CSV table of N, CA, C and O in Angstrom, one decimal:
chain,number,residue,atom,x,y,z
A,1,MET,N,0.6,-1.2,-0.1
A,1,MET,CA,-0.1,0.0,0.2
A,1,MET,C,0.8,1.3,0.1
A,1,MET,O,0.6,2.1,-0.7
A,2,LYS,N,1.9,0.9,0.5
A,2,LYS,CA,2.8,2.7,1.1
A,2,LYS,C,3.6,2.6,-0.5
A,2,LYS,O,3.6,4.0,-1.0
A,3,ALA,N,3.7,1.7,-1.3
A,3,ALA,CA,4.4,1.9,-2.8
A,3,ALA,C,3.6,2.5,-3.7
A,3,ALA,O,4.0,3.2,-4.2
A,4,THR,N,2.6,1.9,-3.3
A,4,THR,CA,1.4,2.8,-4.4
A,4,THR,C,1.1,3.9,-3.9
A,4,THR,O,1.4,5.0,-5.0
A,5,VAL,N,1.1,4.6,-2.7
A,5,VAL,CA,1.1,6.0,-2.5
A,5,VAL,C,2.3,6.8,-2.8
A,5,VAL,O,2.2,7.5,-3.6
A,6,LYS,N,3.5,6.3,-2.6
A,6,LYS,CA,4.8,6.6,-2.9
A,6,LYS,C,4.6,6.8,-4.8
A,6,LYS,O,5.1,7.8,-5.2
A,7,SER,N,4.3,5.9,-5.5
A,7,SER,CA,4.4,5.6,-6.9
A,7,SER,C,3.5,6.9,-7.2
A,7,SER,O,3.6,7.5,-8.4
A,8,GLN,N,2.4,6.6,-6.8
A,8,GLN,CA,1.6,8.2,-7.2
A,8,GLN,C,1.9,9.4,-6.9
A,8,GLN,O,1.8,10.1,-7.5
A,9,LYS,N,2.4,9.8,-5.9
A,9,LYS,CA,3.2,10.7,-5.7
A,9,LYS,C,4.3,11.3,-6.7
A,9,LYS,O,4.6,12.6,-7.3
A,10,GLY,N,4.7,10.2,-6.9
A,10,GLY,CA,6.2,10.8,-7.9
A,10,GLY,C,5.6,10.8,-9.3
A,10,GLY,O,6.2,11.7,-9.8
A,11,ALA,N,4.5,10.2,-9.7
A,11,ALA,CA,3.6,10.4,-10.9
A,11,ALA,C,3.2,12.0,-10.6
A,11,ALA,O,3.1,12.4,-12.0
A,12,SER,N,2.5,12.1,-9.7
A,12,SER,CA,2.3,13.4,-9.6
A,12,SER,C,3.5,14.6,-10.1
A,12,SER,O,3.5,15.3,-10.7
A,13,MET,N,4.3,14.2,-9.3
A,13,MET,CA,5.5,15.2,-9.2
A,13,MET,C,5.9,15.5,-10.7
A,13,MET,O,5.7,16.5,-11.0
A,14,VAL,N,5.7,14.3,-11.8
A,14,VAL,CA,6.7,14.1,-12.7
A,14,VAL,C,5.3,15.0,-13.4
A,14,VAL,O,5.8,15.7,-14.5
A,15,GLU,N,4.3,14.7,-13.4
A,15,GLU,CA,3.1,15.3,-14.4
A,15,GLU,C,3.4,16.9,-14.0
A,15,GLU,O,2.9,17.6,-14.8
A,16,TYR,N,3.5,17.6,-12.8
A,16,TYR,CA,3.5,18.5,-12.3
A,16,TYR,C,4.7,19.6,-13.1
A,16,TYR,O,4.6,20.6,-13.9
A,17,ALA,N,6.3,19.0,-13.1
A,17,ALA,CA,6.8,18.9,-13.6
A,17,ALA,C,6.9,19.5,-15.4
A,17,ALA,O,7.1,20.0,-16.1
A,18,ILE,N,6.0,18.1,-15.9
A,18,ILE,CA,5.9,18.3,-17.4
A,18,ILE,C,5.0,19.5,-17.7
A,18,ILE,O,5.3,20.3,-18.8
A,19,LEU,N,3.9,19.9,-16.8
A,19,LEU,CA,2.9,20.8,-17.1
A,19,LEU,C,3.7,22.4,-17.3
A,19,LEU,O,3.5,23.1,-17.6
A,20,VAL,N,4.8,22.3,-16.0
A,20,VAL,CA,5.3,23.7,-15.6
A,20,VAL,C,6.2,23.7,-17.2
A,20,VAL,O,6.7,24.9,-17.7
A,21,ALA,N,7.1,22.7,-17.3
A,21,ALA,CA,7.8,22.6,-18.4
A,21,ALA,C,7.1,23.0,-19.9
A,21,ALA,O,7.5,24.2,-20.6
A,22,ILE,N,6.0,22.7,-20.0
A,22,ILE,CA,4.8,23.2,-21.7
A,22,ILE,C,4.6,24.6,-21.1
A,22,ILE,O,4.8,25.6,-22.5
A,23,ILE,N,4.2,25.2,-19.9
A,23,ILE,CA,4.0,27.0,-19.8
A,23,ILE,C,5.2,27.2,-20.0
A,23,ILE,O,4.7,28.4,-20.4
A,24,ALA,N,6.0,27.0,-19.4
A,24,ALA,CA,7.6,27.8,-19.8
A,24,ALA,C,7.9,28.2,-21.6
A,24,ALA,O,8.0,29.3,-21.7
A,25,VAL,N,7.6,27.0,-22.0
A,25,VAL,CA,8.0,27.0,-23.2
A,25,VAL,C,6.7,27.8,-23.9
A,25,VAL,O,6.9,28.7,-25.3
A,26,ALA,N,5.9,27.7,-23.6
A,26,ALA,CA,4.4,28.5,-24.1
A,26,ALA,C,4.8,30.0,-23.8
A,26,ALA,O,4.3,30.9,-24.7
A,27,ALA,N,5.3,30.5,-23.0
A,27,ALA,CA,5.5,31.8,-22.5
A,27,ALA,C,6.7,32.3,-23.6
A,27,ALA,O,6.5,33.5,-24.1
A,28,VAL,N,7.8,31.6,-23.3
A,28,VAL,CA,8.8,31.9,-24.5
A,28,VAL,C,8.5,32.0,-25.8
A,28,VAL,O,8.7,33.3,-26.7
A,29,ALA,N,7.4,31.2,-26.3
A,29,ALA,CA,6.9,31.2,-27.4
A,29,ALA,C,6.3,32.6,-27.6
A,29,ALA,O,6.4,33.2,-28.8
A,30,GLY,N,5.4,32.7,-26.7
A,30,GLY,CA,4.4,34.2,-26.7
A,30,GLY,C,5.2,35.3,-26.8
A,30,GLY,O,5.2,36.3,-27.6
A,31,VAL,N,6.6,35.3,-25.7
A,31,VAL,CA,7.2,36.7,-25.7
A,31,VAL,C,7.9,36.8,-27.2
A,31,VAL,O,8.2,37.9,-27.7
A,32,THR,N,8.5,35.6,-27.6
A,32,THR,CA,9.0,35.7,-29.1
A,32,THR,C,8.9,36.2,-29.7
A,32,THR,O,8.5,37.0,-31.0
A,33,THR,N,7.2,35.9,-30.4
A,33,THR,CA,6.3,35.8,-31.2
A,33,THR,C,5.7,37.2,-31.1
A,33,THR,O,5.6,38.3,-31.9
A,34,PHE,N,5.1,37.9,-30.1
A,34,PHE,CA,4.5,39.1,-29.6
A,34,PHE,C,5.0,40.4,-28.9
A,34,PHE,O,4.7,41.3,-28.6
A,35,GLY,N,6.6,40.0,-28.9
A,35,GLY,CA,7.5,40.7,-27.6
A,35,GLY,C,7.3,42.0,-28.3
A,35,GLY,O,7.2,43.5,-27.9
A,36,ASP,N,7.9,42.5,-29.9
A,36,ASP,CA,7.8,43.6,-30.4
A,36,ASP,C,6.2,44.1,-30.2
A,36,ASP,O,6.1,45.6,-30.3
A,37,LYS,N,5.6,43.7,-30.6
A,37,LYS,CA,4.3,44.5,-30.8
A,37,LYS,C,3.7,44.9,-28.8
A,37,LYS,O,2.8,45.6,-29.4
A,38,ILE,N,4.0,43.8,-28.2
A,38,ILE,CA,3.6,44.5,-27.0
A,38,ILE,C,4.3,45.7,-26.5
A,38,ILE,O,4.0,46.4,-25.8
A,39,LYS,N,5.6,45.7,-26.9
A,39,LYS,CA,6.3,46.9,-26.3
A,39,LYS,C,6.1,47.9,-27.1
A,39,LYS,O,6.2,49.0,-26.4
A,40,THR,N,5.7,47.6,-28.4
A,40,THR,CA,5.2,48.9,-29.3
A,40,THR,C,4.2,49.5,-28.3
A,40,THR,O,3.9,50.9,-28.2
A,41,ALA,N,3.1,48.8,-27.9
A,41,ALA,CA,2.0,49.0,-27.6
A,41,ALA,C,1.9,49.6,-26.2
A,41,ALA,O,1.4,50.5,-25.8
A,42,PHE,N,2.6,48.9,-25.3
A,42,PHE,CA,3.0,49.6,-24.1
A,42,PHE,C,3.8,51.1,-24.3
A,42,PHE,O,3.3,52.4,-23.6
A,43,THR,N,4.9,51.2,-25.1
A,43,THR,CA,5.5,52.5,-25.4
A,43,THR,C,4.1,53.4,-26.2
A,43,THR,O,4.5,54.5,-25.4
A,44,THR,N,3.6,53.3,-26.7
A,44,THR,CA,2.2,54.1,-27.6
A,44,THR,C,1.6,54.7,-26.1
A,44,THR,O,1.3,55.6,-26.1
A,45,VAL,N,0.8,53.8,-25.5
A,45,VAL,CA,0.0,54.0,-24.3
A,45,VAL,C,1.0,55.0,-23.5
A,45,VAL,O,0.4,55.9,-23.0
A,46,GLY,N,2.1,54.9,-23.2
A,46,GLY,CA,3.0,55.5,-22.1
A,46,GLY,C,3.2,57.1,-22.7
A,46,GLY,O,3.1,58.0,-21.8
A,47,THR,N,3.6,57.1,-24.0
A,47,THR,CA,3.5,58.2,-24.7
A,47,THR,C,2.3,59.2,-24.3
A,47,THR,O,2.7,60.3,-24.1
A,48,LYS,N,1.4,58.4,-25.0
A,48,LYS,CA,-0.1,58.9,-25.0
A,48,LYS,C,-0.1,59.9,-23.2
A,48,LYS,O,-0.7,60.9,-22.9
A,49,VAL,N,-0.2,59.0,-22.3
A,49,VAL,CA,-0.5,59.2,-21.1
A,49,VAL,C,0.6,60.1,-20.4
A,49,VAL,O,0.0,61.4,-19.7
A,50,THR,N,1.9,60.5,-20.8
A,50,THR,CA,3.1,61.4,-20.8
A,50,THR,C,2.3,62.7,-21.4
A,50,THR,O,2.1,63.5,-20.8
A,51,THR,N,2.1,63.0,-22.4
A,51,THR,CA,1.7,63.7,-23.6
A,51,THR,C,0.5,64.1,-22.7
A,51,THR,O,0.2,65.9,-22.2
A,52,GLU,N,-0.8,63.5,-22.5
A,52,GLU,CA,-1.4,63.8,-21.7
A,52,GLU,C,-1.9,64.9,-20.6
A,52,GLU,O,-2.3,65.6,-20.3
A,53,ALA,N,-1.0,63.9,-19.6
A,53,ALA,CA,-0.4,64.8,-18.2
A,53,ALA,C,0.3,65.4,-18.2
A,53,ALA,O,0.3,66.9,-17.4
A,54,ASN,N,1.2,66.4,-19.2
A,54,ASN,CA,1.8,67.2,-19.5
A,54,ASN,C,1.0,68.4,-20.1
A,54,ASN,O,1.8,69.7,-20.2
A,55,LYS,N,-0.4,68.3,-20.3
A,55,LYS,CA,-0.9,69.4,-21.1
A,55,LYS,C,-1.8,70.2,-19.8
A,55,LYS,O,-1.7,70.3,-18.8
């Protein structure tokens, strides 16, 4: 019985590690793909906010 519980805990840990790896790959892919667009959007919004604040 104890061996089964240990085996299940080990399997859960491996599943979580795989899930974290998939999320990391997705995050890197997203930043690589959309990084410049996101940077441009934040720069545009920041510029508009600064312009309006200085009026």
